Amino acid sequence: MSDGGENRRGATSDAALEESLLPQEAAAARTTSKYEKTYLDVLGVCCSAEVALVERLLAPLDGVRAVSVVVPSRTVIVEHDPEATSQSRIVKVLNGAGLEASVRAYGSSGIISRWPSPYIVACGVLLLASSFSWLLPALRWLALGAACAGAPPMILRGFAAASRLTLDINLLMLIAVAGAVALKDYTEAGAIVFLFTTAEWLETLACTKASAGMSSLMSMIPPKAVLAETGEVVNVRDIGVGAVIAVRAGEVVPVDGVVVDGQSEVDERSLTGESYPVPKQPQSEVWAGTLNLDGYIAVRTTALAENSTVAKMEKLVEEAQNSRSKTQRLIDSCAKYYTPAVVVLGAGVALLPLLLGAGDPERWFRLSLVLLVSACPCALVLSTPVATFCALLTAARMGILVKGGDILESLGEITAVAFDKTGTITRGEFTIDAFRVVGDKVQVTNLLYWISSIESKSSHPMAAALVEYAQSKSIQPKPENVAEFRILPGEGIYGEMDGKHIYIGNNRALARRSCHTDTVPEKIDDLKGVSIGYVICDGDLVGVFSLSDDCRTGASEAIQELRSMGITSVMLTGDSAEAARHAQQQLGGVLEELHSALFPEDKVRLVAALKARAGPTMMVGDGINDAPALAMADVGVSMGISGSAAAMETSHATLMSSDILRVPEAIRLGRRARRTILVNVVASVAAKAAVLVLALAWRPLLWAAVLADVGTCLLVVLNSMLLLGEGTTGRGKEEACRATARSLDMRRSQLAALASSNTAAPATASGEKDCHCCQKQSESNEDSVAIDIPADEHRQEELTCAPTNGQVTGSNPSVMPTSSSCASQGCCSGE
């Protein structure tokens, strides 16, 4: 059980590490508890030039620990000590620079007023009135009044930038307005101010709408919760681990936990992107931010509010939005030199003709002003972060957390995908098909007691299957009686009980730990199942068992979608060749390559080889043994909620649900984001070039330069917002229909189970045995309904199941054709 062993080792080491670090974490918590995060809507942030201004304004304040600016959403996040610097103080400093800042309240979406500011309205009215100067020449002065009426916000921001030696768009626009006034072209001065302020307002509205998805993450968790035992309403941040809270129908689950009482259906769409209700009963996990639909449940908390899944999602999205992609870093570095160079060029165009005595100085002066307006590359700088921002929000809404713009761009380049098997392609829900005692040295009850006690110390699905099998035989595990517990990487697990040295693992563990391996084949030839495990006690083989696992619904469809996109799909598994072939048959032979019996280091080697041979590679896995391969891939994708913490930590993206169809959707979104960024960059550069060509070839028009600058910014934002619709079509209608069907079928199953339990009561009273058969049958029916695969479709799938056309390889480089008959050298190594 190599992969299971890896998971066990990770769980044990993590627990030990957590215990050793508890005093350090407590000290760190005391140190950092005084700091809090304040989210502010800052409308004056329109491009990266204002980022430096905000940082220079807030960094000198006492108690400010960190400042981060999310330009696309006009959001500033300040980590500070509220006793040293209050929220009102931060707002006052920002507003002193004309940045129009306000504190975002808890649960607020940050949406601003849809109406323009009084400055824009006054500027527009006066400019409109000045257009009638052909009737009354004195009205031309209203254009100057329009420029003055709309300029105050620009003046405040420009002065703040100049005082801190920062060159931003506001300062450049003020120079252009002053130049137009100096040329006595008041209409053009008023038009510059009106176009700039209006486009900024429209851009802010668009950015606010685009950022609504990020803000909704903050409002998922309700601020209050009800204690189940007392009915007391408490603050969600005051709830400790182990508390039992009540969640009624229609309420949002406030903290991650496990259901201890009641049954219901929970809508997890906001967290996982799944569009159908998920049934919950005792021992089912629930997560903060999900909606309880139609029943009462009592939940025992397993995490604090600040450590909930939603809180982790919010942190990941926030970090991703603050990170910069390769394209963005390149553009920002170019913009750093572009603006000063164009300003120097503009000054040269204005001064050199005067010094050289060239004619028409007014034309040269206008040309220099056009160059100054073109010196701020706002649209170019926004072209990447706004598209990245919208794509990240869309991914989060689909239940995919992408850790940054670099990863998003890499998603669009993927040409090969490597899948782990257990828990990724398959469900990871094992069943014991056969269990046999070898020889007469150990009784079956003792053997099951030892196995279940040792396996109870693991969280791997295979271990859970063995424990459940022992419990079904009325044997209760006692993990506290295990004297020593060790993980055998790539082999299995070891424990000592009752003075016995017990190994549970795959054929590698058998070959290394058993003294009698020559009798193994005749013992397992007729075993059913695809994964074979062995139990060795004091060097003797004493038990053999087999397990099986089924592929996830939609796995074959997902791989077929990848193939239609020109992407190669391979399987990397630590399980046996027989298990790999069984999964390939269930998938209909869609995988191009199968690699089996792999150690974690083998997966790393094969991912590196796939990258060299096929190009940018994605690895999809869920276990701790997949973590090295996830890190090696260009994009590592972990199954977040069901996967291990190590896999989620080392991966580049996380699927919040077990829907493997999200993999091609993520790649499709990455490709769309790359195309959007390319269009944005080309449009930004083309607009600047067109204005300069127009100015040189015909006439320098200041208002055209301003319109090209701010208009292109607006177009870049609107084009990027098209990404917000990605993922909402295609499967949306199909999923909605399936959601309704699932809900109805689930209800029928629940009614059937209730009827069965009612009819079973008289039988119990009359003394009949086997009174639980009806209940078990109803549970089986409920499970089959949840899978939602019609019988005809399943039969057709079996009929069309073809042998693999790919390859099956072991941990060595040799390749076994699928058609070759191969003995089932089983292994319990899960993934």
Coordinates of C-alpha atoms in Angstrom, one line a residue, residues 126-519:
L126 CA -21.0 73.7 -18.4
L127 CA -19.3 72.1 -21.4
L128 CA -22.7 71.5 -23.1
A129 CA -23.7 75.1 -22.5
S130 CA -20.4 76.4 -24.0
S131 CA -21.2 74.6 -27.2
F132 CA -23.8 77.3 -27.9
S133 CA -21.0 80.0 -28.1
W134 CA -21.8 80.5 -31.8
L135 CA -25.0 82.1 -30.6
L136 CA -23.5 84.0 -27.7
P137 CA -19.7 84.4 -27.8
A138 CA -19.4 84.9 -24.0
L139 CA -20.5 81.3 -23.5
R140 CA -17.0 80.2 -24.6
W141 CA -15.9 81.0 -21.0
L142 CA -18.2 78.3 -19.7
A143 CA -15.8 75.7 -21.2
L144 CA -13.1 77.1 -19.0
G145 CA -15.5 76.8 -16.1
A146 CA -16.2 73.2 -17.1
A147 CA -12.5 72.4 -16.8
C148 CA -12.3 74.1 -13.4
A149 CA -15.5 72.4 -12.2
G150 CA -14.3 68.8 -13.0
A151 CA -10.6 69.2 -12.1
P152 CA -10.6 69.2 -8.3
P153 CA -10.2 65.4 -7.9
M154 CA -7.5 65.4 -10.6
I155 CA -5.7 68.3 -8.8
L156 CA -5.7 66.6 -5.4
R157 CA -4.4 63.3 -6.8
G158 CA -1.9 65.1 -9.1
F159 CA -0.6 67.2 -6.2
A160 CA -0.3 64.1 -4.0
A161 CA 1.6 62.3 -6.7
A162 CA 3.9 65.2 -7.4
S163 CA 4.7 65.8 -3.7
R164 CA 5.9 62.2 -3.5
L165 CA 7.8 62.3 -6.8
T166 CA 5.3 60.0 -8.6
L167 CA 4.3 60.6 -12.2
D168 CA 0.7 59.4 -12.7
I169 CA -2.1 60.0 -15.2
N170 CA -3.7 62.7 -13.2
L171 CA -0.5 64.9 -13.3
L172 CA -0.1 64.3 -17.0
M173 CA -3.8 65.2 -17.7
L174 CA -3.4 68.4 -15.6
I175 CA -0.4 69.4 -17.8
A176 CA -2.5 68.8 -20.9
V177 CA -5.3 70.9 -19.5
A178 CA -2.9 73.7 -18.6
G179 CA -1.4 73.5 -22.1
A180 CA -4.8 73.8 -23.7
V181 CA -5.7 76.8 -21.5
A182 CA -2.4 78.4 -22.4
L183 CA -3.3 78.0 -26.1
K184 CA -6.7 79.6 -25.3
D185 CA -8.5 76.5 -26.5
Y186 CA -10.9 76.4 -23.6
T187 CA -13.3 73.9 -25.3
E188 CA -10.5 71.4 -25.6
A189 CA -9.5 71.9 -22.0
G190 CA -13.1 71.3 -20.8
A191 CA -13.4 68.3 -23.2
I192 CA -10.2 66.7 -21.7
V193 CA -11.5 67.0 -18.2
F194 CA -14.9 65.7 -19.0
L195 CA -13.7 62.8 -21.1
F196 CA -11.1 61.8 -18.5
T197 CA -13.5 61.9 -15.5
T198 CA -16.4 60.3 -17.3
A199 CA -14.3 57.4 -18.6
E200 CA -12.8 56.9 -15.1
W201 CA -16.3 56.7 -13.6
L202 CA -17.4 54.2 -16.2
E203 CA -14.2 52.2 -15.7
T204 CA -14.8 52.2 -11.9
L205 CA -18.4 50.9 -12.4
A206 CA -17.1 48.1 -14.7
C207 CA -14.3 47.1 -12.2
T208 CA -16.7 47.1 -9.3
K209 CA -19.0 44.7 -11.1
A210 CA -16.1 42.5 -12.0
S211 CA -14.9 42.4 -8.4
A212 CA -18.3 41.5 -7.0
G213 CA -17.3 37.8 -7.0
M214 CA -14.3 38.4 -4.8
S215 CA -16.4 40.4 -2.4
S216 CA -19.0 37.6 -2.1
L217 CA -16.3 35.4 -0.7
M218 CA -16.1 37.6 2.4
S219 CA -19.9 37.6 2.9
M220 CA -20.3 33.8 2.7
I221 CA -19.9 33.2 6.4
P222 CA -22.7 34.6 8.6
P223 CA -21.5 36.7 11.5
K224 CA -23.5 34.8 14.1
A225 CA -24.2 31.2 15.0
V226 CA -26.6 29.3 17.4
L227 CA -25.2 26.8 20.0
A228 CA -27.3 23.6 19.7
E229 CA -27.3 22.8 23.5
T230 CA -28.3 26.2 24.8
G231 CA -29.8 28.1 21.9
E232 CA -27.4 31.0 22.6
V233 CA -26.5 33.2 19.7
V234 CA -22.8 33.9 19.6
N235 CA -20.3 35.6 17.3
V236 CA -18.9 33.1 14.8
R237 CA -15.4 34.1 15.7
D238 CA -15.9 33.0 19.3
I239 CA -16.8 29.4 18.4
G240 CA -14.1 26.9 19.4
V241 CA -13.3 23.6 17.9
G242 CA -15.6 20.8 19.2
A243 CA -18.6 23.1 19.8
V244 CA -22.0 21.9 18.5
I245 CA -24.0 24.4 16.5
A246 CA -27.5 24.3 15.1
V247 CA -28.2 25.0 11.5
R248 CA -31.8 25.3 10.4
A249 CA -33.3 25.0 6.9
G250 CA -32.4 28.1 4.8
E251 CA -29.4 29.0 7.0
V252 CA -25.8 29.2 5.9
V253 CA -23.3 26.8 7.7
P254 CA -21.1 29.2 9.7
V255 CA -18.1 26.9 10.5
D256 CA -16.6 23.8 9.0
G257 CA -17.7 20.6 10.8
V258 CA -19.2 17.2 10.9
V259 CA -22.9 16.5 11.2
V260 CA -23.8 14.8 14.5
D261 CA -27.6 14.9 14.3
G262 CA -30.2 15.4 11.6
Q263 CA -30.4 15.0 7.9
S264 CA -30.7 17.5 5.1
E265 CA -29.5 18.6 1.7
V266 CA -26.8 21.2 1.4
D267 CA -26.2 23.5 -1.6
E268 CA -22.4 23.7 -2.0
R269 CA -22.4 25.6 -5.2
S270 CA -20.8 28.7 -3.7
L271 CA -17.9 26.6 -2.5
T272 CA -17.4 23.8 -5.0
G273 CA -19.3 25.0 -8.1
E274 CA -21.5 21.9 -8.0
S275 CA -25.0 22.8 -9.1
Y276 CA -27.0 20.1 -7.3
P277 CA -27.8 19.5 -3.6
V278 CA -25.6 17.2 -1.6
P279 CA -27.3 14.9 1.0
K280 CA -25.9 15.2 4.5
Q281 CA -26.4 12.8 7.5
P282 CA -24.5 12.0 10.7
Q283 CA -20.7 11.8 10.1
S284 CA -21.0 13.8 6.8
E285 CA -18.7 16.8 6.5
V286 CA -20.1 20.3 5.9
W287 CA -18.3 23.5 5.1
A288 CA -18.7 27.1 6.0
G289 CA -20.5 29.2 3.4
T290 CA -22.7 26.3 2.2
L291 CA -26.5 26.6 2.4
N292 CA -28.7 24.2 4.4
L293 CA -31.7 23.7 2.1
D294 CA -34.5 21.7 3.8
G295 CA -33.7 20.2 7.2
Y296 CA -32.2 20.7 10.6
I297 CA -28.7 19.5 11.3
A298 CA -26.4 19.8 14.4
V299 CA -22.8 20.3 13.4
R300 CA -19.7 19.7 15.6
T301 CA -17.0 22.2 14.5
T302 CA -13.7 21.0 13.3
A303 CA -12.0 24.3 12.6
L304 CA -12.1 27.9 13.8
A305 CA -13.8 30.5 11.6
E306 CA -10.6 32.0 10.5
N307 CA -9.3 28.6 9.5
S308 CA -12.4 27.5 7.6
T309 CA -12.4 26.4 4.0
V310 CA -14.0 29.7 2.9
A311 CA -11.3 31.6 4.8
K312 CA -8.6 29.7 3.0
M313 CA -10.3 30.3 -0.3
E314 CA -10.4 34.0 0.4
K315 CA -6.8 34.0 1.3
L316 CA -5.8 32.1 -1.8
V317 CA -7.8 34.4 -4.1
E318 CA -6.4 37.5 -2.4
E319 CA -2.8 36.2 -2.8
A320 CA -3.5 35.2 -6.4
Q321 CA -4.8 38.7 -7.2
N322 CA -1.8 40.3 -5.6
S323 CA 0.6 38.2 -7.6
R324 CA 1.8 39.3 -11.0
S325 CA 2.1 37.1 -14.1
K326 CA 5.1 37.0 -16.4
T327 CA 3.3 39.1 -18.9
Q328 CA 2.3 41.7 -16.3
R329 CA 5.8 41.9 -14.9
L330 CA 7.2 42.4 -18.4
I331 CA 4.7 45.2 -19.1
D332 CA 5.3 46.9 -15.8
S333 CA 9.0 46.9 -16.3
C334 CA 8.6 48.4 -19.8
A335 CA 6.1 51.0 -18.5
K336 CA 8.6 52.0 -15.8
Y337 CA 10.9 53.3 -18.6
Y338 CA 8.3 54.2 -21.2
T339 CA 6.6 57.0 -19.2
P340 CA 9.8 59.0 -18.4
A341 CA 11.1 58.5 -22.0
V342 CA 7.9 59.8 -23.5
V343 CA 7.9 62.8 -21.1
V344 CA 11.5 63.7 -22.0
L345 CA 10.6 63.3 -25.7
G346 CA 7.5 65.6 -25.3
A347 CA 9.6 68.2 -23.6
G348 CA 12.2 68.0 -26.4
V349 CA 9.5 68.3 -29.1
A350 CA 8.2 71.5 -27.4
L351 CA 11.7 73.1 -26.7
L352 CA 13.9 72.1 -29.6
P353 CA 11.8 73.8 -32.4
L354 CA 11.9 77.1 -30.3
L355 CA 15.6 76.8 -29.9
L356 CA 16.2 76.0 -33.5
G357 CA 13.8 78.7 -34.7
A358 CA 11.4 76.3 -36.5
G359 CA 8.1 77.6 -37.8
D360 CA 4.6 77.0 -36.4
P361 CA 5.6 76.7 -32.7
E362 CA 1.9 76.1 -31.7
R363 CA 1.8 72.9 -33.7
W364 CA 4.9 71.6 -32.0
F365 CA 3.6 72.6 -28.6
R366 CA 0.3 70.7 -29.3
L367 CA 2.3 67.7 -30.5
S368 CA 4.3 67.7 -27.2
L369 CA 1.0 67.8 -25.2
V370 CA -0.3 64.8 -27.2
L371 CA 2.9 63.0 -26.4
L372 CA 2.5 63.8 -22.7
V373 CA -1.0 62.4 -22.7
S374 CA 0.2 59.3 -24.4
A375 CA 3.0 59.0 -21.8
C376 CA 0.8 57.2 -19.3
P377 CA 0.3 53.6 -20.4
C378 CA -2.8 52.9 -18.3
A379 CA -4.5 50.7 -20.8
L380 CA -1.4 48.7 -21.5
V381 CA -0.7 48.3 -17.7
L382 CA -4.3 47.2 -17.1
S383 CA -4.5 44.8 -20.0
T384 CA -3.1 41.9 -18.0
P385 CA -4.2 42.3 -14.4
V386 CA -7.9 43.0 -15.2
A387 CA -8.1 39.9 -17.5
T388 CA -6.3 37.9 -14.9
F389 CA -8.6 39.2 -12.2
C390 CA -11.8 38.3 -14.0
A391 CA -10.4 34.8 -15.0
L392 CA -9.5 34.1 -11.4
L393 CA -12.9 35.1 -10.2
T394 CA -14.5 32.9 -12.8
A395 CA -12.3 30.0 -11.8
A396 CA -13.2 30.4 -8.1
R397 CA -16.9 30.5 -9.1
M398 CA -16.4 27.2 -10.9
G399 CA -14.8 25.7 -7.8
I400 CA -11.2 26.0 -9.1
L401 CA -8.7 28.0 -7.0
V402 CA -5.8 29.1 -9.2
K403 CA -2.8 30.5 -7.3
G404 CA -1.8 33.4 -9.4
G405 CA -1.6 34.9 -12.9
D406 CA 1.5 32.8 -13.8
I407 CA -0.5 29.6 -13.2
L408 CA -3.4 31.0 -15.2
E409 CA -1.2 31.7 -18.2
S410 CA 0.4 28.3 -17.9
L411 CA -3.0 26.6 -17.9
G412 CA -3.5 28.0 -21.4
E413 CA -0.3 26.4 -22.6
I414 CA -1.0 22.8 -21.4
T415 CA -0.4 20.1 -24.0
A416 CA -0.3 17.0 -21.7
V417 CA -2.2 15.9 -18.5
A418 CA -1.0 13.2 -16.1
F419 CA -3.7 11.8 -13.8
D420 CA -3.3 10.0 -10.5
K421 CA -5.6 7.0 -10.3
T422 CA -7.0 6.4 -6.8
G423 CA -9.1 9.3 -5.6
T424 CA -8.6 11.2 -8.8
I425 CA -9.8 9.1 -11.8
T426 CA -11.5 6.7 -9.4
R427 CA -13.7 7.5 -6.4
G428 CA -11.3 6.4 -3.8
E429 CA -14.1 4.4 -2.1
F430 CA -12.7 0.9 -1.8
T431 CA -14.5 -2.3 -1.0
I432 CA -13.0 -5.5 0.2
D433 CA -13.8 -8.2 -2.4
A434 CA -12.1 -11.1 -0.7
F435 CA -10.1 -11.7 2.6
R436 CA -8.3 -15.0 3.2
V437 CA -6.1 -16.4 6.0
V438 CA -3.0 -18.1 4.7
G439 CA -2.0 -21.1 6.8
D440 CA -3.2 -22.0 10.3
K441 CA -0.8 -19.8 12.4
V442 CA -3.3 -17.0 13.0
Q443 CA -7.1 -17.0 13.6
V444 CA -9.1 -14.7 11.3
T445 CA -10.5 -12.8 14.2
N446 CA -7.0 -12.0 15.6
L447 CA -5.8 -11.1 12.1
L448 CA -8.6 -8.7 11.5
Y449 CA -8.1 -7.2 15.0
W450 CA -4.5 -6.5 14.3
I451 CA -5.1 -5.1 10.8
S452 CA -8.0 -2.8 11.8
S453 CA -6.1 -1.5 14.8
I454 CA -3.0 -0.6 12.7
E455 CA -5.0 0.7 9.8
S456 CA -7.1 2.9 12.1
K457 CA -4.0 5.2 12.4
S458 CA -4.3 6.0 8.7
S459 CA -6.7 8.3 6.9
H460 CA -6.2 6.6 3.5
P461 CA -9.4 5.2 1.8
M462 CA -7.9 1.7 1.6
A463 CA -7.3 1.8 5.3
A464 CA -10.9 2.9 5.9
A465 CA -12.1 -0.1 3.8
L466 CA -10.2 -2.6 5.9
V467 CA -11.4 -1.0 9.2
E468 CA -15.0 -1.1 7.9
Y469 CA -14.6 -4.8 6.9
A470 CA -13.3 -5.7 10.3
Q471 CA -16.2 -3.9 12.0
S472 CA -18.7 -5.7 9.7
K473 CA -17.3 -8.9 11.3
S474 CA -18.0 -7.4 14.8
I475 CA -14.4 -6.7 15.5
Q476 CA -13.6 -3.3 17.0
P477 CA -10.1 -1.8 16.4
K478 CA -8.0 -0.5 19.2
P479 CA -5.3 1.8 17.8
E480 CA -4.1 2.7 21.2
N481 CA -2.8 -0.9 21.6
V482 CA -0.4 -0.5 18.6
A483 CA 3.1 -0.3 20.2
E484 CA 4.9 1.0 17.2
F485 CA 3.7 2.5 14.0
R486 CA 5.8 3.1 10.9
I487 CA 5.3 4.0 7.2
L488 CA 7.1 2.0 4.6
P489 CA 7.3 4.4 1.6
G490 CA 6.2 2.6 -1.6
E491 CA 5.4 -0.6 0.3
G492 CA 2.8 -0.2 3.0
I493 CA 2.5 0.0 6.8
Y494 CA 4.1 -1.6 9.9
G495 CA 2.9 -2.0 13.4
E496 CA 3.6 -4.0 16.5
M497 CA 0.7 -5.6 18.5
D498 CA 0.8 -8.4 21.1
G499 CA 4.5 -8.8 20.5
K500 CA 4.0 -9.5 16.8
H501 CA 5.7 -7.6 14.0
I502 CA 3.0 -7.0 11.4
Y503 CA 3.5 -5.7 7.9
I504 CA 0.5 -4.7 5.7
G505 CA 1.4 -3.8 2.1
N506 CA 1.9 -4.6 -1.5
N507 CA 4.0 -7.2 -3.3
R508 CA 7.1 -5.1 -2.6
A509 CA 6.5 -5.5 1.1
L510 CA 5.8 -9.2 0.6
A511 CA 9.1 -9.7 -1.3
R512 CA 11.1 -7.8 1.3
R513 CA 9.5 -8.9 4.6
S514 CA 8.3 -12.5 4.0
C515 CA 10.5 -15.5 4.1
H516 CA 8.0 -17.6 2.0
T517 CA 7.0 -15.9 -1.2
D518 CA 7.0 -19.1 -3.4
T519 CA 3.5 -20.1 -2.2

